[in-house]
Structures are given as structure tokens and as C-alpha cells.
């Protein structure tokens, strides 16, 4: 009995990756040099500038897959392609046998077995269609920003090593596009996408760590004092101190970070128990500026010793303005944002991880002494957070015409419709 023939790099195309070359994502990996014939083939036939962009990028993605072993990163790469309108779903009923490939060149074999398609026509509403491109733009950086800021944290559950690996896959792909001169007209945009990847490595973990440190001692103290329905679960890194004294926390914080007027109003209100919450709202806020406590202020806070509480956390403040965090919901044409800026006192541990431009989804309460505080932080997002409408098409199904007439007063039960529960019960009995 003849042994099973092993696939060689010849079967997978002239630029296929040898197994002994690794996966293609190693730190110091470099693509092997192409022969003059291969370079000429790419320059004159595959990636010629006169060819439509959709043909060039489709060939690029297919050849890139042949040059890399994505492994577990395949799902990450497919998701990125989907957000860009590229169909990478497996082809149904497209099985092949060896006899089908006998008369094909390696390039034809790869095209026959490829799963990545940029639809020239058809393909449904879920993907890009070159014959109906009215609502689409070529934007490598925009799709990268949307994928990294919106989808990647959910897919990896904020697993930093996995996130770094996913960012590396995108960087590797963008570098491949530039090296092979796939679309020189979009080189600047591809370089912008690489810059987004560099920012993602630093800023995505930064926003996550900031979220885990909310609400901080000062906001926790105000929430416990003045929000009757408040309960702190302590699911993040920040935990309620064992000897927590809310009133002392407020006094120390406002004496070092607040104004004289705020401090006096808080002292008087705490004494006669007249402070109360006058409003509570869910809102999106964008960080305008961050003011961390000075060295003198930190030393002063650390030196405070009271009967209850302590050591106390240094407090600074941030200035923020309302913003709209896109999430796919339509707010209507009359939706307007206020231009008024607000100041929020925060622990220095949180402020050290916030930067101007970061966006926060907050539950904000206002006291009758004019101080606003953060009852709960639900999201902390990077400045370049982007929600792509393509996310809404993930589970979309094309509508199917239904010839069955609807129910009406004249015809309570349309033909083919579900029977009444009472009739079903009587029939069963």
C-alpha cells in the first residue's frame, strides 16, 4: 500500500513557507529573498498599479496566509478582515481531491483553495461589494483602530500576552503589505495603521488598569456617605481599606486638592448632615487635562495621622468634557452634547494612568455643595477608540420574502401560522 504523499512547498505555491522556517511571527524573522522571476511576477502581474485595488489586496491576503502559520491567531486575523468587509468564511461544499489539482500550477492551487474573498459582485450585505462601494472607504488605520479598541479586548478577555500577540499579527501583515508594494497609493495609511498598533501596545493595558482602580478612595467615600443604594463589590484591583473612614477621607482630600470654598462647605455639611445627592446621570466624558498631586501634597497626605483611617491616598483632579461614545445606537438627529467642562477628584493611582483624550463611560453624581463625583466607571477607552458599523453585520441574515398573509381581525389565523394554545391543548387531550 502506497504511503500518503506529503505536501511540499511546491504544492502551496512558489512563496510558501518551509516548516523549518517557523511561523513567520518570530521576533527576528525576515522573509527569504525572492528570485528575480518571482519579484517580476509580483511587480508586473500580481501587484501592478493598473490592476484594481480589490484584486491586489485579495491576492496579497491569500499569499500572506501561505507565507505565515497563523495557528490560534487565525480567528484574530479573520475578525480583522471581516471588519474590513472581506469574506474569510470557509467555502461550503468545496472539497477537493488530489486529482483536481494535477493540471494546476501552484498559484492556481492556492487560488482554488483560498478562503479570503473580496467580492466584486454579490456576496450579500455583510461584506464589501465592489459593484456597490458607496458606503465604503479604504482605511487600513481606521479598521485597525476599530478592531484593536473595540473587539480585541473582548476577544482576549484583557489577556495582555494574547493582546500583544494579536497586535503583532496586524503589524506583521501591514509590514508585508508595505514590503511587497501592494498598494503604493495607500502606503501612508498603512503606516498610520502601524502607528495605531504601536499605541495599542501601551494604551490598551493602560486604560484597563485605570478601570480596575476605580472608583478610588475619595469617590468611594462620597458614594458610601451619600448614595443610599450603593454597595462596593471590589471586583477590580482597588479594594476598600480595612480601616476605611469615609468622612476623614473626604476632609483630607479636599484640604489638599480642593478649594477653600469646597473644603468649608464639606466640613459644614458633614457636621450638620445637610449634604445630599441632587442628581445622578450616566454620561460619556473625555479627559481634557490631568492634574496629579505635587510632591509636597503627597508628602503632606502621607504625614496625616487621624484616629480613624489612614494612610490616605494622594488626590488630584481631572478636567473632562461630555463626549459621545459610539456603540451602534442611533441617538436621533436632535442629540446634542454640552460644552461645559467638569472637574472630578481622583486618586493619584488612577490619574497616573489617564491621558488627555481618553474616554470614560461614567455614572456621575452631583452634591448640593457643587461637587461632582464618580459613583461608578463602566468603561475607560483610548483616545482613538472607533466603533465600526461593520460590527452590526456580524450576525446579520438577509431578509427572506414571506408569502404567508399576516393575521387580522377577519382572519385570526393565517394559513400556515401557529395554532392557538387552547386548540393545541384540546387536540392533545
mmCIF file of N, CA and C in Angstrom, residues 169-219:
data_model
loop_
_atom_site.group_PDB
_atom_site.id
_atom_site.type_symbol
_atom_site.label_atom_id
_atom_site.label_comp_id
_atom_site.label_asym_id
_atom_site.label_seq_id
_atom_site.Cartn_x
_atom_site.Cartn_y
_atom_site.Cartn_z
ATOM 1 N N UNK A 169 0.330 40.307 14.987
ATOM 2 C CA UNK A 169 -0.180 39.756 13.726
ATOM 3 C C UNK A 169 -0.535 40.889 12.764
ATOM 4 N N UNK A 170 -1.224 41.909 13.268
ATOM 5 C CA UNK A 170 -1.585 43.034 12.399
ATOM 6 C C UNK A 170 -0.343 43.776 11.923
ATOM 7 N N UNK A 171 0.609 44.003 12.824
ATOM 8 C CA UNK A 171 1.849 44.675 12.422
ATOM 9 C C UNK A 171 2.570 43.878 11.342
ATOM 10 N N UNK A 172 2.591 42.575 11.507
ATOM 11 C CA UNK A 172 3.251 41.707 10.536
ATOM 12 C C UNK A 172 2.577 41.812 9.173
ATOM 13 N N UNK A 173 1.257 41.857 9.170
ATOM 14 C CA UNK A 173 0.515 41.957 7.910
ATOM 15 C C UNK A 173 0.751 43.306 7.235
ATOM 16 N N UNK A 174 0.700 44.389 8.010
ATOM 17 C CA UNK A 174 0.914 45.711 7.422
ATOM 18 C C UNK A 174 2.336 45.841 6.865
ATOM 19 N N UNK A 175 3.295 45.272 7.563
ATOM 20 C CA UNK A 175 4.674 45.299 7.073
ATOM 21 C C UNK A 175 4.793 44.523 5.766
ATOM 22 N N UNK A 176 4.087 43.401 5.683
ATOM 23 C CA UNK A 176 4.082 42.607 4.450
ATOM 24 C C UNK A 176 3.501 43.420 3.293
ATOM 25 N N UNK A 177 2.426 44.156 3.559
ATOM 26 C CA UNK A 177 1.804 44.984 2.515
ATOM 27 C C UNK A 177 2.788 46.033 2.007
ATOM 28 N N UNK A 178 3.527 46.650 2.924
ATOM 29 C CA UNK A 178 4.489 47.677 2.519
ATOM 30 C C UNK A 178 5.680 47.074 1.779
ATOM 31 N N UNK A 179 6.193 45.967 2.266
ATOM 32 C CA UNK A 179 7.378 45.372 1.659
ATOM 33 C C UNK A 179 7.128 44.900 0.235
ATOM 34 N N UNK A 180 5.919 44.413 -0.023
ATOM 35 C CA UNK A 180 5.619 43.885 -1.354
ATOM 36 C C UNK A 180 4.968 44.926 -2.257
ATOM 37 N N UNK A 181 4.902 46.161 -1.776
ATOM 38 C CA UNK A 181 4.408 47.261 -2.613
ATOM 39 C C UNK A 181 3.039 46.923 -3.205
ATOM 40 N N UNK A 182 2.140 46.456 -2.332
ATOM 41 C CA UNK A 182 0.821 46.003 -2.785
ATOM 42 C C UNK A 182 -0.035 47.171 -3.254
ATOM 43 N N UNK A 183 -0.068 48.236 -2.476
ATOM 44 C CA UNK A 183 -0.921 49.381 -2.810
ATOM 45 C C UNK A 183 -0.174 50.668 -2.467
ATOM 46 N N UNK A 184 0.741 51.094 -3.314
ATOM 47 C CA UNK A 184 1.536 52.293 -3.006
ATOM 48 C C UNK A 184 0.697 53.543 -2.802
ATOM 49 N N UNK A 185 -0.509 53.572 -3.364
ATOM 50 C CA UNK A 185 -1.358 54.746 -3.193
ATOM 51 C C UNK A 185 -1.884 54.868 -1.763
ATOM 52 N N UNK A 186 -1.804 53.781 -0.983
ATOM 53 C CA UNK A 186 -2.275 53.802 0.400
ATOM 54 C C UNK A 186 -1.139 53.558 1.402
ATOM 55 N N UNK A 187 0.098 53.736 0.974
ATOM 56 C CA UNK A 187 1.231 53.480 1.873
ATOM 57 C C UNK A 187 1.167 54.346 3.129
ATOM 58 N N UNK A 188 0.802 55.604 2.982
ATOM 59 C CA UNK A 188 0.726 56.499 4.142
ATOM 60 C C UNK A 188 -0.312 56.001 5.138
ATOM 61 N N UNK A 189 -1.429 55.497 4.629
ATOM 62 C CA UNK A 189 -2.482 54.991 5.506
ATOM 63 C C UNK A 189 -2.053 53.706 6.206
ATOM 64 N N UNK A 190 -1.306 52.856 5.508
ATOM 65 C CA UNK A 190 -0.802 51.627 6.129
ATOM 66 C C UNK A 190 0.181 51.970 7.250
ATOM 67 N N UNK A 191 0.998 52.992 7.037
ATOM 68 C CA UNK A 191 1.933 53.419 8.082
ATOM 69 C C UNK A 191 1.180 53.992 9.284
ATOM 70 N N UNK A 192 0.051 54.652 9.039
ATOM 71 C CA UNK A 192 -0.792 55.117 10.142
ATOM 72 C C UNK A 192 -1.321 53.925 10.944
ATOM 73 N N UNK A 193 -1.683 52.856 10.239
ATOM 74 C CA UNK A 193 -2.159 51.652 10.926
ATOM 75 C C UNK A 193 -1.060 51.055 11.800
ATOM 76 N N UNK A 194 0.176 51.077 11.322
ATOM 77 C CA UNK A 194 1.295 50.596 12.132
ATOM 78 C C UNK A 194 1.477 51.462 13.379
ATOM 79 N N UNK A 195 1.276 52.772 13.229
ATOM 80 C CA UNK A 195 1.375 53.668 14.386
ATOM 81 C C UNK A 195 0.271 53.376 15.403
ATOM 82 N N UNK A 196 -0.922 53.046 14.919
ATOM 83 C CA UNK A 196 -2.020 52.674 15.821
ATOM 84 C C UNK A 196 -1.656 51.416 16.605
ATOM 85 N N UNK A 197 -1.024 50.462 15.942
ATOM 86 C CA UNK A 197 -0.606 49.230 16.630
ATOM 87 C C UNK A 197 0.401 49.534 17.736
ATOM 88 N N UNK A 198 1.319 50.447 17.467
ATOM 89 C CA UNK A 198 2.296 50.819 18.486
ATOM 90 C C UNK A 198 1.617 51.456 19.698
ATOM 91 N N UNK A 199 0.637 52.309 19.451
ATOM 92 C CA UNK A 199 -0.088 52.939 20.559
ATOM 93 C C UNK A 199 -0.909 51.909 21.328
ATOM 94 N N UNK A 200 -1.455 50.938 20.611
ATOM 95 C CA UNK A 200 -2.300 49.937 21.262
ATOM 96 C C UNK A 200 -1.518 49.129 22.290
ATOM 97 N N UNK A 201 -0.255 48.854 22.017
ATOM 98 C CA UNK A 201 0.553 48.058 22.946
ATOM 99 C C UNK A 201 0.672 48.729 24.309
ATOM 100 N N UNK A 202 0.669 50.050 24.326
ATOM 101 C CA UNK A 202 0.854 50.796 25.573
ATOM 102 C C UNK A 202 -0.483 51.227 26.166
ATOM 103 N N UNK A 203 -1.353 51.777 25.332
ATOM 104 C CA UNK A 203 -2.536 52.458 25.854
ATOM 105 C C UNK A 203 -3.679 51.516 26.204
ATOM 106 N N UNK A 204 -3.811 50.391 25.526
ATOM 107 C CA UNK A 204 -4.894 49.471 25.878
ATOM 108 C C UNK A 204 -4.719 48.908 27.293
ATOM 109 N N UNK A 205 -3.542 48.372 27.660
ATOM 110 C CA UNK A 205 -3.372 47.950 29.061
ATOM 111 C C UNK A 205 -3.509 49.112 30.044
ATOM 112 N N UNK A 206 -3.113 50.300 29.614
ATOM 113 C CA UNK A 206 -3.197 51.475 30.484
ATOM 114 C C UNK A 206 -4.643 51.797 30.838
ATOM 115 N N UNK A 207 -5.534 51.760 29.855
ATOM 116 C CA UNK A 207 -6.947 52.039 30.123
ATOM 117 C C UNK A 207 -7.566 50.953 30.996
ATOM 118 N N UNK A 208 -7.168 49.716 30.770
ATOM 119 C CA UNK A 208 -7.716 48.619 31.571
ATOM 120 C C UNK A 208 -7.290 48.741 33.029
ATOM 121 N N UNK A 209 -6.030 49.073 33.257
ATOM 122 C CA UNK A 209 -5.544 49.230 34.624
ATOM 123 C C UNK A 209 -6.224 50.406 35.318
ATOM 124 N N UNK A 210 -6.480 51.478 34.571
ATOM 125 C CA UNK A 210 -7.195 52.616 35.155
ATOM 126 C C UNK A 210 -8.606 52.214 35.572
ATOM 127 N N UNK A 211 -9.276 51.433 34.729
ATOM 128 C CA UNK A 211 -10.638 50.992 35.047
ATOM 129 C C UNK A 211 -10.664 50.140 36.309
ATOM 130 N N UNK A 212 -9.660 49.276 36.469
ATOM 131 C CA UNK A 212 -9.624 48.393 37.633
ATOM 132 C C UNK A 212 -9.387 49.154 38.933
ATOM 133 N N UNK A 213 -8.821 50.363 38.836
ATOM 134 C CA UNK A 213 -8.514 51.143 40.035
ATOM 135 C C UNK A 213 -9.649 52.070 40.461
ATOM 136 N N UNK A 214 -10.685 52.181 39.638
ATOM 137 C CA UNK A 214 -11.842 52.986 40.027
ATOM 138 C C UNK A 214 -12.631 52.258 41.114
ATOM 139 N N UNK A 215 -13.365 52.970 41.969
ATOM 140 C CA UNK A 215 -13.567 54.426 41.995
ATOM 141 C C UNK A 215 -12.495 55.188 42.769
ATOM 142 N N UNK A 216 -11.632 54.492 43.507
ATOM 143 C CA UNK A 216 -10.648 55.173 44.338
ATOM 144 C C UNK A 216 -11.240 55.544 45.694
ATOM 145 N N UNK A 217 -10.378 55.926 46.618
ATOM 146 C CA UNK A 217 -10.824 56.180 47.993
ATOM 147 C C UNK A 217 -11.786 57.362 48.086
ATOM 148 N N UNK A 218 -11.487 58.463 47.395
ATOM 149 C CA UNK A 218 -12.317 59.659 47.530
ATOM 150 C C UNK A 218 -13.733 59.417 47.013
ATOM 151 N N UNK A 219 -13.860 58.861 45.811
ATOM 152 C CA UNK A 219 -15.186 58.613 45.244
ATOM 153 C C UNK A 219 -15.929 57.517 46.010
#
